PDB file of C-alpha atoms in Angstrom:
ATOM      1  CA  MET J 125      76.755 120.011  98.575  1.00  0.00           C
ATOM      2  CA  ILE J 126      74.898 117.409  99.760  1.00  0.00           C
ATOM      3  CA  VAL J 127      75.263 113.575  97.833  1.00  0.00           C
ATOM      4  CA  ALA J 128      73.482 110.802  97.934  1.00  0.00           C
ATOM      5  CA  ALA J 129      73.320 106.864  98.353  1.00  0.00           C
ATOM      6  CA  LEU J 130      71.061 104.149  97.170  1.00  0.00           C
ATOM      7  CA  SER J 131      68.240 102.951  99.680  1.00  0.00           C
ATOM      8  CA  ALA J 132      66.777 100.356  97.780  1.00  0.00           C
ATOM      9  CA  ALA J 133      67.096  96.946  99.490  1.00  0.00           C
ATOM     10  CA  GLY J 134      69.666  94.518  98.015  1.00  0.00           C
ATOM     11  CA  LEU J 135      70.171  97.138  94.506  1.00  0.00           C
ATOM     12  CA  ALA J 136      73.452  96.432  94.213  1.00  0.00           C
ATOM     13  CA  PRO J 137      73.496  92.579  93.236  1.00  0.00           C
ATOM     14  CA  ALA J 138      70.645  93.351  90.885  1.00  0.00           C
ATOM     15  CA  ALA J 139      71.564  95.800  89.167  1.00  0.00           C
ATOM     16  CA  GLU J 140      74.562  92.903  87.766  1.00  0.00           C
ATOM     17  CA  THR J 141      71.572  90.972  85.855  1.00  0.00           C
ATOM     18  CA  VAL J 142      70.358  94.238  83.965  1.00  0.00           C
ATOM     19  CA  SER J 143      71.611  96.405  80.785  1.00  0.00           C
ATOM     20  CA  LYS J 144      73.808  98.939  80.308  1.00  0.00           C
ATOM     21  CA  PRO J 145      70.842 101.613  80.131  1.00  0.00           C
ATOM     22  CA  HIS J 146      71.382 104.405  77.165  1.00  0.00           C
ATOM     23  CA  ARG J 147      68.688 106.766  78.063  1.00  0.00           C
ATOM     24  CA  ILE J 148      69.208 107.830  81.459  1.00  0.00           C
ATOM     25  CA  VAL J 149      67.601 110.871  83.274  1.00  0.00           C
ATOM     26  CA  SER J 150      68.804 112.097  86.993  1.00  0.00           C
ATOM     27  CA  MET J 151      66.189 114.511  88.845  1.00  0.00           C
ATOM     28  CA  ASN J 152      68.535 115.250  91.746  1.00  0.00           C
ATOM     29  CA  LEU J 153      71.570 117.090  91.674  1.00  0.00           C
ATOM     30  CA  CYS J 154      73.330 114.711  94.142  1.00  0.00           C
ATOM     31  CA  THR J 155      72.864 111.503  91.619  1.00  0.00           C
ATOM     32  CA  ASP J 156      73.216 114.423  88.579  1.00  0.00           C
ATOM     33  CA  GLU J 157      77.409 114.646  89.370  1.00  0.00           C
ATOM     34  CA  MET J 158      76.996 110.724  89.455  1.00  0.00           C
ATOM     35  CA  VAL J 159      76.146 110.203  86.290  1.00  0.00           C
ATOM     36  CA  LEU J 160      77.884 112.649  84.947  1.00  0.00           C
ATOM     37  CA  ARG J 161      81.572 111.464  86.447  1.00  0.00           C
ATOM     38  CA  LEU J 162      80.724 107.668  85.671  1.00  0.00           C
ATOM     39  CA  ALA J 163      78.132 107.840  82.400  1.00  0.00           C
ATOM     40  CA  ASP J 164      79.025 108.417  78.231  1.00  0.00           C
ATOM     41  CA  ARG J 165      77.252 112.201  77.531  1.00  0.00           C
ATOM     42  CA  ARG J 166      75.640 109.937  75.092  1.00  0.00           C
ATOM     43  CA  ASN J 167      73.908 107.899  77.487  1.00  0.00           C
ATOM     44  CA  ILE J 168      72.887 111.076  79.645  1.00  0.00           C
ATOM     45  CA  ALA J 169      69.171 111.888  78.465  1.00  0.00           C
ATOM     46  CA  SER J 170      68.938 114.379  81.039  1.00  0.00           C
ATOM     47  CA  ILE J 171      70.024 116.060  83.982  1.00  0.00           C
ATOM     48  CA  THR J 172      68.544 119.255  86.153  1.00  0.00           C
ATOM     49  CA  TRP J 173      68.695 122.684  85.568  1.00  0.00           C
ATOM     50  CA  ARG J 174      70.750 122.394  88.766  1.00  0.00           C
ATOM     51  CA  SER J 175      73.639 120.327  87.413  1.00  0.00           C
ATOM     52  CA  GLN J 176      74.588 123.835  84.949  1.00  0.00           C
ATOM     53  CA  ASN J 177      74.366 126.422  87.906  1.00  0.00           C
ATOM     54  CA  PRO J 178      78.116 126.237  89.458  1.00  0.00           C
ATOM     55  CA  ASN J 179      76.351 128.135  92.727  1.00  0.00           C
ATOM     56  CA  ASP J 180      74.534 124.829  92.957  1.00  0.00           C
ATOM     57  CA  SER J 181      76.677 121.965  91.267  1.00  0.00           C
ATOM     58  CA  ASN J 182      80.069 120.912  91.906  1.00  0.00           C
ATOM     59  CA  VAL J 183      80.984 119.331  88.280  1.00  0.00           C
ATOM     60  CA  PRO J 184      78.525 122.170  86.125  1.00  0.00           C
ATOM     61  CA  HIS J 185      81.416 122.201  83.145  1.00  0.00           C
ATOM     62  CA  LEU J 186      80.431 118.288  82.831  1.00  0.00           C
ATOM     63  CA  ALA J 187      76.682 119.396  82.748  1.00  0.00           C
ATOM     64  CA  GLN J 188      77.347 121.961  80.124  1.00  0.00           C
ATOM     65  CA  GLY J 189      75.819 120.855  76.958  1.00  0.00           C
ATOM     66  CA  LEU J 190      73.042 118.538  78.364  1.00  0.00           C
ATOM     67  CA  PRO J 191      69.410 118.348  77.596  1.00  0.00           C
ATOM     68  CA  ILE J 192      68.273 119.475  81.506  1.00  0.00           C
ATOM     69  CA  ASN J 193      64.629 118.883  83.430  1.00  0.00           C
ATOM     70  CA  HIS J 194      62.889 120.618  85.982  1.00  0.00           C
ATOM     71  CA  GLY J 195      61.675 117.295  87.973  1.00  0.00           C
ATOM     72  CA  VAL J 196      58.140 117.423  86.030  1.00  0.00           C
ATOM     73  CA  ALA J 197      56.716 114.458  84.907  1.00  0.00           C
ATOM     74  CA  GLU J 198      55.639 115.662  81.467  1.00  0.00           C
ATOM     75  CA  GLU J 199      59.354 116.579  80.604  1.00  0.00           C
ATOM     76  CA  ILE J 200      60.553 112.916  81.649  1.00  0.00           C
ATOM     77  CA  ILE J 201      57.923 110.999  79.864  1.00  0.00           C
ATOM     78  CA  PRO J 202      58.607 112.312  76.436  1.00  0.00           C
ATOM     79  CA  LEU J 203      62.315 111.618  77.220  1.00  0.00           C
ATOM     80  CA  LYS J 204      61.802 107.237  77.293  1.00  0.00           C
ATOM     81  CA  PRO J 205      64.499 106.557  80.250  1.00  0.00           C
ATOM     82  CA  ASP J 206      65.550 103.240  80.302  1.00  0.00           C
ATOM     83  CA  LEU J 207      66.453 104.245  84.465  1.00  0.00           C
ATOM     84  CA  LEU J 208      65.861 107.341  85.793  1.00  0.00           C
ATOM     85  CA  LEU J 209      67.595 108.386  89.462  1.00  0.00           C
ATOM     86  CA  ALA J 210      66.234 110.036  91.969  1.00  0.00           C
ATOM     87  CA  GLY J 211      66.461 111.165  95.695  1.00  0.00           C
ATOM     88  CA  VAL J 212      64.045 110.144  98.501  1.00  0.00           C
ATOM     89  CA  TYR J 213      63.308 113.610  98.912  1.00  0.00           C
ATOM     90  CA  THR J 214      62.556 114.547  95.643  1.00  0.00           C
ATOM     91  CA  THR J 215      58.952 115.750  94.462  1.00  0.00           C
ATOM     92  CA  ARG J 216      57.313 112.513  95.533  1.00  0.00           C
ATOM     93  CA  ALA J 217      53.642 112.644  93.266  1.00  0.00           C
ATOM     94  CA  THR J 218      55.897 113.157  90.225  1.00  0.00           C
ATOM     95  CA  ILE J 219      58.129 109.988  90.942  1.00  0.00           C
ATOM     96  CA  ALA J 220      54.848 108.236  91.683  1.00  0.00           C
ATOM     97  CA  LEU J 221      53.470 109.525  88.386  1.00  0.00           C
ATOM     98  CA  LEU J 222      56.481 107.861  86.569  1.00  0.00           C
ATOM     99  CA  LYS J 223      56.629 104.511  88.337  1.00  0.00           C
ATOM    100  CA  ARG J 224      52.536 104.007  87.333  1.00  0.00           C
ATOM    101  CA  ALA J 225      53.745 105.716  83.604  1.00  0.00           C
ATOM    102  CA  GLY J 226      56.205 102.071  83.743  1.00  0.00           C
ATOM    103  CA  ILE J 227      59.392 104.015  84.094  1.00  0.00           C
ATOM    104  CA  ARG J 228      62.397 102.263  86.197  1.00  0.00           C
ATOM    105  CA  SER J 229      63.332 104.426  88.868  1.00  0.00           C
ATOM    106  CA  VAL J 230      65.838 104.364  91.996  1.00  0.00           C
ATOM    107  CA  ASP J 231      65.351 106.413  94.524  1.00  0.00           C
ATOM    108  CA  ALA J 232      68.179 107.658  96.384  1.00  0.00           C
ATOM    109  CA  ASP J 233      68.700 108.433 100.458  1.00  0.00           C
ATOM    110  CA  VAL J 234      71.478 110.945 101.777  1.00  0.00           C
ATOM    111  CA  THR J 235      74.737 110.088 102.569  1.00  0.00           C
ATOM    112  CA  ARG J 236      76.210 110.681 106.391  1.00  0.00           C
ATOM    113  CA  SER J 237      79.812 110.018 105.956  1.00  0.00           C
ATOM    114  CA  ILE J 238      82.817 108.400 103.572  1.00  0.00           C
ATOM    115  CA  ASP J 239      81.893 105.341 103.702  1.00  0.00           C
ATOM    116  CA  ASP J 240      78.573 105.564 102.340  1.00  0.00           C
ATOM    117  CA  VAL J 241      79.637 107.943  99.379  1.00  0.00           C
ATOM    118  CA  ARG J 242      82.288 105.373  98.571  1.00  0.00           C
ATOM    119  CA  ARG J 243      79.447 102.846  98.627  1.00  0.00           C
ATOM    120  CA  GLN J 244      76.876 104.645  96.635  1.00  0.00           C
ATOM    121  CA  TYR J 245      79.453 105.023  93.612  1.00  0.00           C
ATOM    122  CA  ARG J 246      79.834 101.402  93.900  1.00  0.00           C
ATOM    123  CA  GLU J 247      76.298 101.025  93.071  1.00  0.00           C
ATOM    124  CA  VAL J 248      75.511 103.566  91.000  1.00  0.00           C
ATOM    125  CA  ALA J 249      78.353 102.850  89.116  1.00  0.00           C
ATOM    126  CA  ALA J 250      77.095  98.913  88.981  1.00  0.00           C
ATOM    127  CA  LEU J 251      74.022 100.244  88.032  1.00  0.00           C
ATOM    128  CA  LEU J 252      75.239 102.389  84.661  1.00  0.00           C
ATOM    129  CA  GLY J 253      77.705  99.266  83.987  1.00  0.00           C
ATOM    130  CA  GLU J 254      80.595 101.322  84.390  1.00  0.00           C
ATOM    131  CA  GLN J 255      81.918  99.525  87.231  1.00  0.00           C
ATOM    132  CA  GLU J 256      85.621 100.800  86.311  1.00  0.00           C
ATOM    133  CA  ARG J 257      85.280 104.200  85.921  1.00  0.00           C
ATOM    134  CA  GLY J 258      83.709 103.782  89.284  1.00  0.00           C
ATOM    135  CA  GLU J 259      86.522 101.855  91.312  1.00  0.00           C
ATOM    136  CA  HIS J 260      88.717 105.137  89.698  1.00  0.00           C
ATOM    137  CA  ILE J 261      86.981 107.494  91.387  1.00  0.00           C
ATOM    138  CA  ILE J 262      86.852 105.773  94.556  1.00  0.00           C
ATOM    139  CA  ALA J 263      90.353 104.887  94.234  1.00  0.00           C
ATOM    140  CA  GLU J 264      91.275 109.182  93.594  1.00  0.00           C
ATOM    141  CA  MET J 265      89.035 109.885  96.533  1.00  0.00           C
ATOM    142  CA  ASP J 266      90.712 107.521  98.694  1.00  0.00           C
ATOM    143  CA  SER J 267      94.184 108.817  97.971  1.00  0.00           C
ATOM    144  CA  ASN J 268      93.717 112.190  99.104  1.00  0.00           C
ATOM    145  CA  LEU J 269      92.151 111.227 102.194  1.00  0.00           C
ATOM    146  CA  ALA J 270      95.257 109.204 103.225  1.00  0.00           C
ATOM    147  CA  ARG J 271      96.993 112.273 102.152  1.00  0.00           C
ATOM    148  CA  LEU J 272      95.103 114.245 104.005  1.00  0.00           C
ATOM    149  CA  ALA J 273      95.738 111.581 106.988  1.00  0.00           C
ATOM    150  CA  ARG J 274      99.243 111.418 106.612  1.00  0.00           C
ATOM    151  CA  GLU J 275      99.009 115.081 106.481  1.00  0.00           C
ATOM    152  CA  ARG J 276      96.831 116.072 109.949  1.00  0.00           C
ATOM    153  CA  PRO J 277      98.274 117.649 112.508  1.00  0.00           C
ATOM    154  CA  SER J 278      98.757 116.636 116.219  1.00  0.00           C
ATOM    155  CA  VAL J 279      96.354 119.022 117.559  1.00  0.00           C
ATOM    156  CA  PRO J 280      93.624 119.776 115.087  1.00  0.00           C
ATOM    157  CA  PRO J 281      92.026 123.623 114.336  1.00  0.00           C
ATOM    158  CA  THR J 282      89.233 123.996 115.865  1.00  0.00           C
ATOM    159  CA  ALA J 283      85.922 124.855 113.014  1.00  0.00           C
ATOM    160  CA  ILE J 284      82.320 125.610 112.849  1.00  0.00           C
ATOM    161  CA  VAL J 285      80.644 124.791 109.610  1.00  0.00           C
ATOM    162  CA  LEU J 286      77.852 127.620 109.150  1.00  0.00           C
ATOM    163  CA  HIS J 287      74.894 127.306 106.559  1.00  0.00           C
ATOM    164  CA  PRO J 288      72.448 130.044 105.983  1.00  0.00           C
ATOM    165  CA  ASN J 289      69.963 130.340 109.308  1.00  0.00           C
ATOM    166  CA  ASN J 290      73.486 129.520 111.031  1.00  0.00           C
ATOM    167  CA  PHE J 291      72.640 125.808 111.169  1.00  0.00           C
ATOM    168  CA  THR J 292      75.185 123.087 111.007  1.00  0.00           C
ATOM    169  CA  PHE J 293      76.404 120.122 111.433  1.00  0.00           C
ATOM    170  CA  GLY J 294      77.541 117.997 114.050  1.00  0.00           C
ATOM    171  CA  ARG J 295      78.155 114.081 114.631  1.00  0.00           C
ATOM    172  CA  GLY J 296      76.426 111.104 112.138  1.00  0.00           C
ATOM    173  CA  SER J 297      76.551 113.813 109.378  1.00  0.00           C
ATOM    174  CA  LEU J 298      79.005 113.458 106.114  1.00  0.00           C
ATOM    175  CA  VAL J 299      80.176 117.350 107.116  1.00  0.00           C
ATOM    176  CA  ASP J 300      81.566 115.728 110.148  1.00  0.00           C
ATOM    177  CA  ASP J 301      83.066 113.323 108.493  1.00  0.00           C
ATOM    178  CA  VAL J 302      84.397 115.397 106.121  1.00  0.00           C
ATOM    179  CA  VAL J 303      85.812 118.408 108.122  1.00  0.00           C
ATOM    180  CA  THR J 304      87.426 115.534 110.474  1.00  0.00           C
ATOM    181  CA  ARG J 305      89.404 113.431 107.997  1.00  0.00           C
ATOM    182  CA  ALA J 306      90.953 116.894 106.919  1.00  0.00           C
ATOM    183  CA  GLY J 307      92.329 117.355 110.329  1.00  0.00           C
ATOM    184  CA  LEU J 308      89.777 119.739 112.267  1.00  0.00           C
ATOM    185  CA  GLU J 309      87.591 119.139 115.253  1.00  0.00           C
ATOM    186  CA  ASN J 310      84.507 120.052 114.712  1.00  0.00           C
ATOM    187  CA  VAL J 311      83.281 122.431 117.190  1.00  0.00           C
ATOM    188  CA  ALA J 312      79.532 121.831 116.455  1.00  0.00           C
ATOM    189  CA  VAL J 313      80.066 117.651 117.997  1.00  0.00           C
ATOM    190  CA  ARG J 314      81.458 119.221 121.523  1.00  0.00           C
ATOM    191  CA  LEU J 315      78.744 121.344 121.750  1.00  0.00           C
ATOM    192  CA  GLY J 316      75.928 118.226 121.456  1.00  0.00           C
ATOM    193  CA  ILE J 317      75.009 118.784 117.752  1.00  0.00           C
ATOM    194  CA  GLY J 318      73.418 116.094 116.296  1.00  0.00           C
ATOM    195  CA  GLU J 319      73.305 115.439 112.343  1.00  0.00           C
ATOM    196  CA  TYR J 320      71.612 118.919 111.827  1.00  0.00           C
ATOM    197  CA  GLY J 321      71.392 121.427 113.897  1.00  0.00           C
ATOM    198  CA  GLN J 322      71.158 125.648 114.595  1.00  0.00           C
ATOM    199  CA  LEU J 323      74.070 127.393 116.461  1.00  0.00           C
ATOM    200  CA  PRO J 324      73.166 130.810 117.802  1.00  0.00           C
ATOM    201  CA  LEU J 325      75.037 133.656 117.337  1.00  0.00           C
ATOM    202  CA  GLU J 326      75.384 134.019 121.466  1.00  0.00           C
ATOM    203  CA  ILE J 327      77.345 130.628 121.516  1.00  0.00           C
ATOM    204  CA  ILE J 328      79.351 131.067 118.730  1.00  0.00           C
ATOM    205  CA  THR J 329      81.057 134.115 119.844  1.00  0.00           C
ATOM    206  CA  MET J 330      81.217 131.868 123.646  1.00  0.00           C
ATOM    207  CA  ASN J 331      83.220 129.598 121.446  1.00  0.00           C
ATOM    208  CA  PRO J 332      85.701 131.169 119.099  1.00  0.00           C
ATOM    209  CA  VAL J 333      87.759 128.801 116.592  1.00  0.00           C
ATOM    210  CA  ASP J 334      90.659 128.916 114.233  1.00  0.00           C
ATOM    211  CA  ALA J 335      88.426 128.241 111.114  1.00  0.00           C
ATOM    212  CA  LEU J 336      84.781 129.132 110.132  1.00  0.00           C
ATOM    213  CA  ILE J 337      83.400 127.780 107.491  1.00  0.00           C
ATOM    214  CA  VAL J 338      80.778 129.898 105.962  1.00  0.00           C
ATOM    215  CA  SER J 339      78.050 129.126 102.866  1.00  0.00           C
ATOM    216  CA  SER J 340      78.695 130.578  99.691  1.00  0.00           C
ATOM    217  CA  TYR J 341      75.489 130.251  98.596  1.00  0.00           C
ATOM    218  CA  ARG J 342      74.501 133.384  97.510  1.00  0.00           C
ATOM    219  CA  ASP J 343      71.736 132.677  94.509  1.00  0.00           C
ATOM    220  CA  GLY J 344      68.285 134.044  94.482  1.00  0.00           C
ATOM    221  CA  PRO J 345      66.666 136.328  96.689  1.00  0.00           C
ATOM    222  CA  SER J 346      67.801 138.165 100.303  1.00  0.00           C
ATOM    223  CA  ALA J 347      66.776 136.641 102.709  1.00  0.00           C
ATOM    224  CA  MET J 348      67.402 136.889 106.447  1.00  0.00           C
ATOM    225  CA  ALA J 349      68.333 133.372 106.460  1.00  0.00           C
ATOM    226  CA  THR J 350      71.691 134.080 103.879  1.00  0.00           C
ATOM    227  CA  GLU J 351      72.224 137.406 105.740  1.00  0.00           C
ATOM    228  CA  LEU J 352      72.382 135.962 109.003  1.00  0.00           C
ATOM    229  CA  LEU J 353      76.191 134.980 107.570  1.00  0.00           C
ATOM    230  CA  ARG J 354      76.922 138.830 107.506  1.00  0.00           C
ATOM    231  CA  HIS J 355      75.999 139.515 110.832  1.00  0.00           C
ATOM    232  CA  PRO J 356      77.558 142.117 112.442  1.00  0.00           C
ATOM    233  CA  VAL J 357      78.907 139.967 115.059  1.00  0.00           C
ATOM    234  CA  LEU J 358      79.995 137.112 112.787  1.00  0.00           C
ATOM    235  CA  ARG J 359      82.224 139.299 110.877  1.00  0.00           C
ATOM    236  CA  ALA J 360      84.159 140.467 114.017  1.00  0.00           C
ATOM    237  CA  PHE J 361      84.622 136.894 114.739  1.00  0.00           C
ATOM    238  CA  ARG J 362      85.753 136.410 111.966  1.00  0.00           C
ATOM    239  CA  SER J 363      88.770 139.073 112.667  1.00  0.00           C
ATOM    240  CA  ASN J 364      90.166 136.368 114.989  1.00  0.00           C
ATOM    241  CA  ALA J 365      88.979 133.291 113.416  1.00  0.00           C
ATOM    242  CA  GLY J 366      90.662 132.098 109.490  1.00  0.00           C
ATOM    243  CA  VAL J 367      87.416 132.197 107.094  1.00  0.00           C
ATOM    244  CA  ARG J 368      87.000 129.701 104.819  1.00  0.00           C
ATOM    245  CA  ARG J 369      83.987 129.895 101.683  1.00  0.00           C
ATOM    246  CA  PRO J 370      83.553 126.712 100.006  1.00  0.00           C
TER     247      PRO J 370
END
C-alpha cells in the first residue's frame, strides 16, 4: 500500500497551537491508517469504507465498527468534523466544498521515502495531539529498520516489484526505499525506471531476478491490467525466481 505526507507549509508549528480534535474524519486510505493508529477511537467520527477491506488496508482490524464514509460532502458535513484529513488527489471538488462549509481540512501528499513517512507521522501526531503515540510508532519502525540493516547480505538479492499493468517503482519512490532497506537490489533502478513506470514482459524476462514481488490486489472485476500478472511468461519466469505477494 501507498502512504501520505502532509503538504501544507508550516503545518507542524501551527499544530502545536490547536486543541486536540474530537471529531476526526479521514477521506484518504493512507490518512485512515494514521488516524487509526494514532487517535483514540472515541475521537474518530469517520474513516473511508476502504479501511475495513483487508485487500486495501494494512489495519482493517482497527477499522472495524467505526463509521465509514465514501468521500461525499453529504456524508461529511452532518458529522461536523473539527479536523478533516484528505489527500492531494482526494476528490478536489468535494474538498473545496467542505472548505467553503468552514470545515478545517488538511491535504496530504504522497511519500517518497522512509524519511517522509517518519516526518509525516510526527506532523499528523501533532495535529491529533498524540505526539507520544507518534514517537512510539516511529521508534518501533526505526528498530525494525536497524534490524534489517544488521541482517543485510553483503551481496543483495535482486528483485522486481510488479503491480497491475506491469507498473513498477524505481528511483525516488517509497517502494524503492523499502526494497533497498529490506536488503534487496531494486532492478527497476538499474533499468532506469523513475519513480513510477512500466516494464514490458520482454524486459522482465531478459533481466532474471532472485525475487519477483507481485501485487496481490484482486478486489474487483477481471481486467487486463491484473491478468497481466498471471501471464504465462511470468508463470514460467517464476520457476526461476522466488515469488512474494505483499
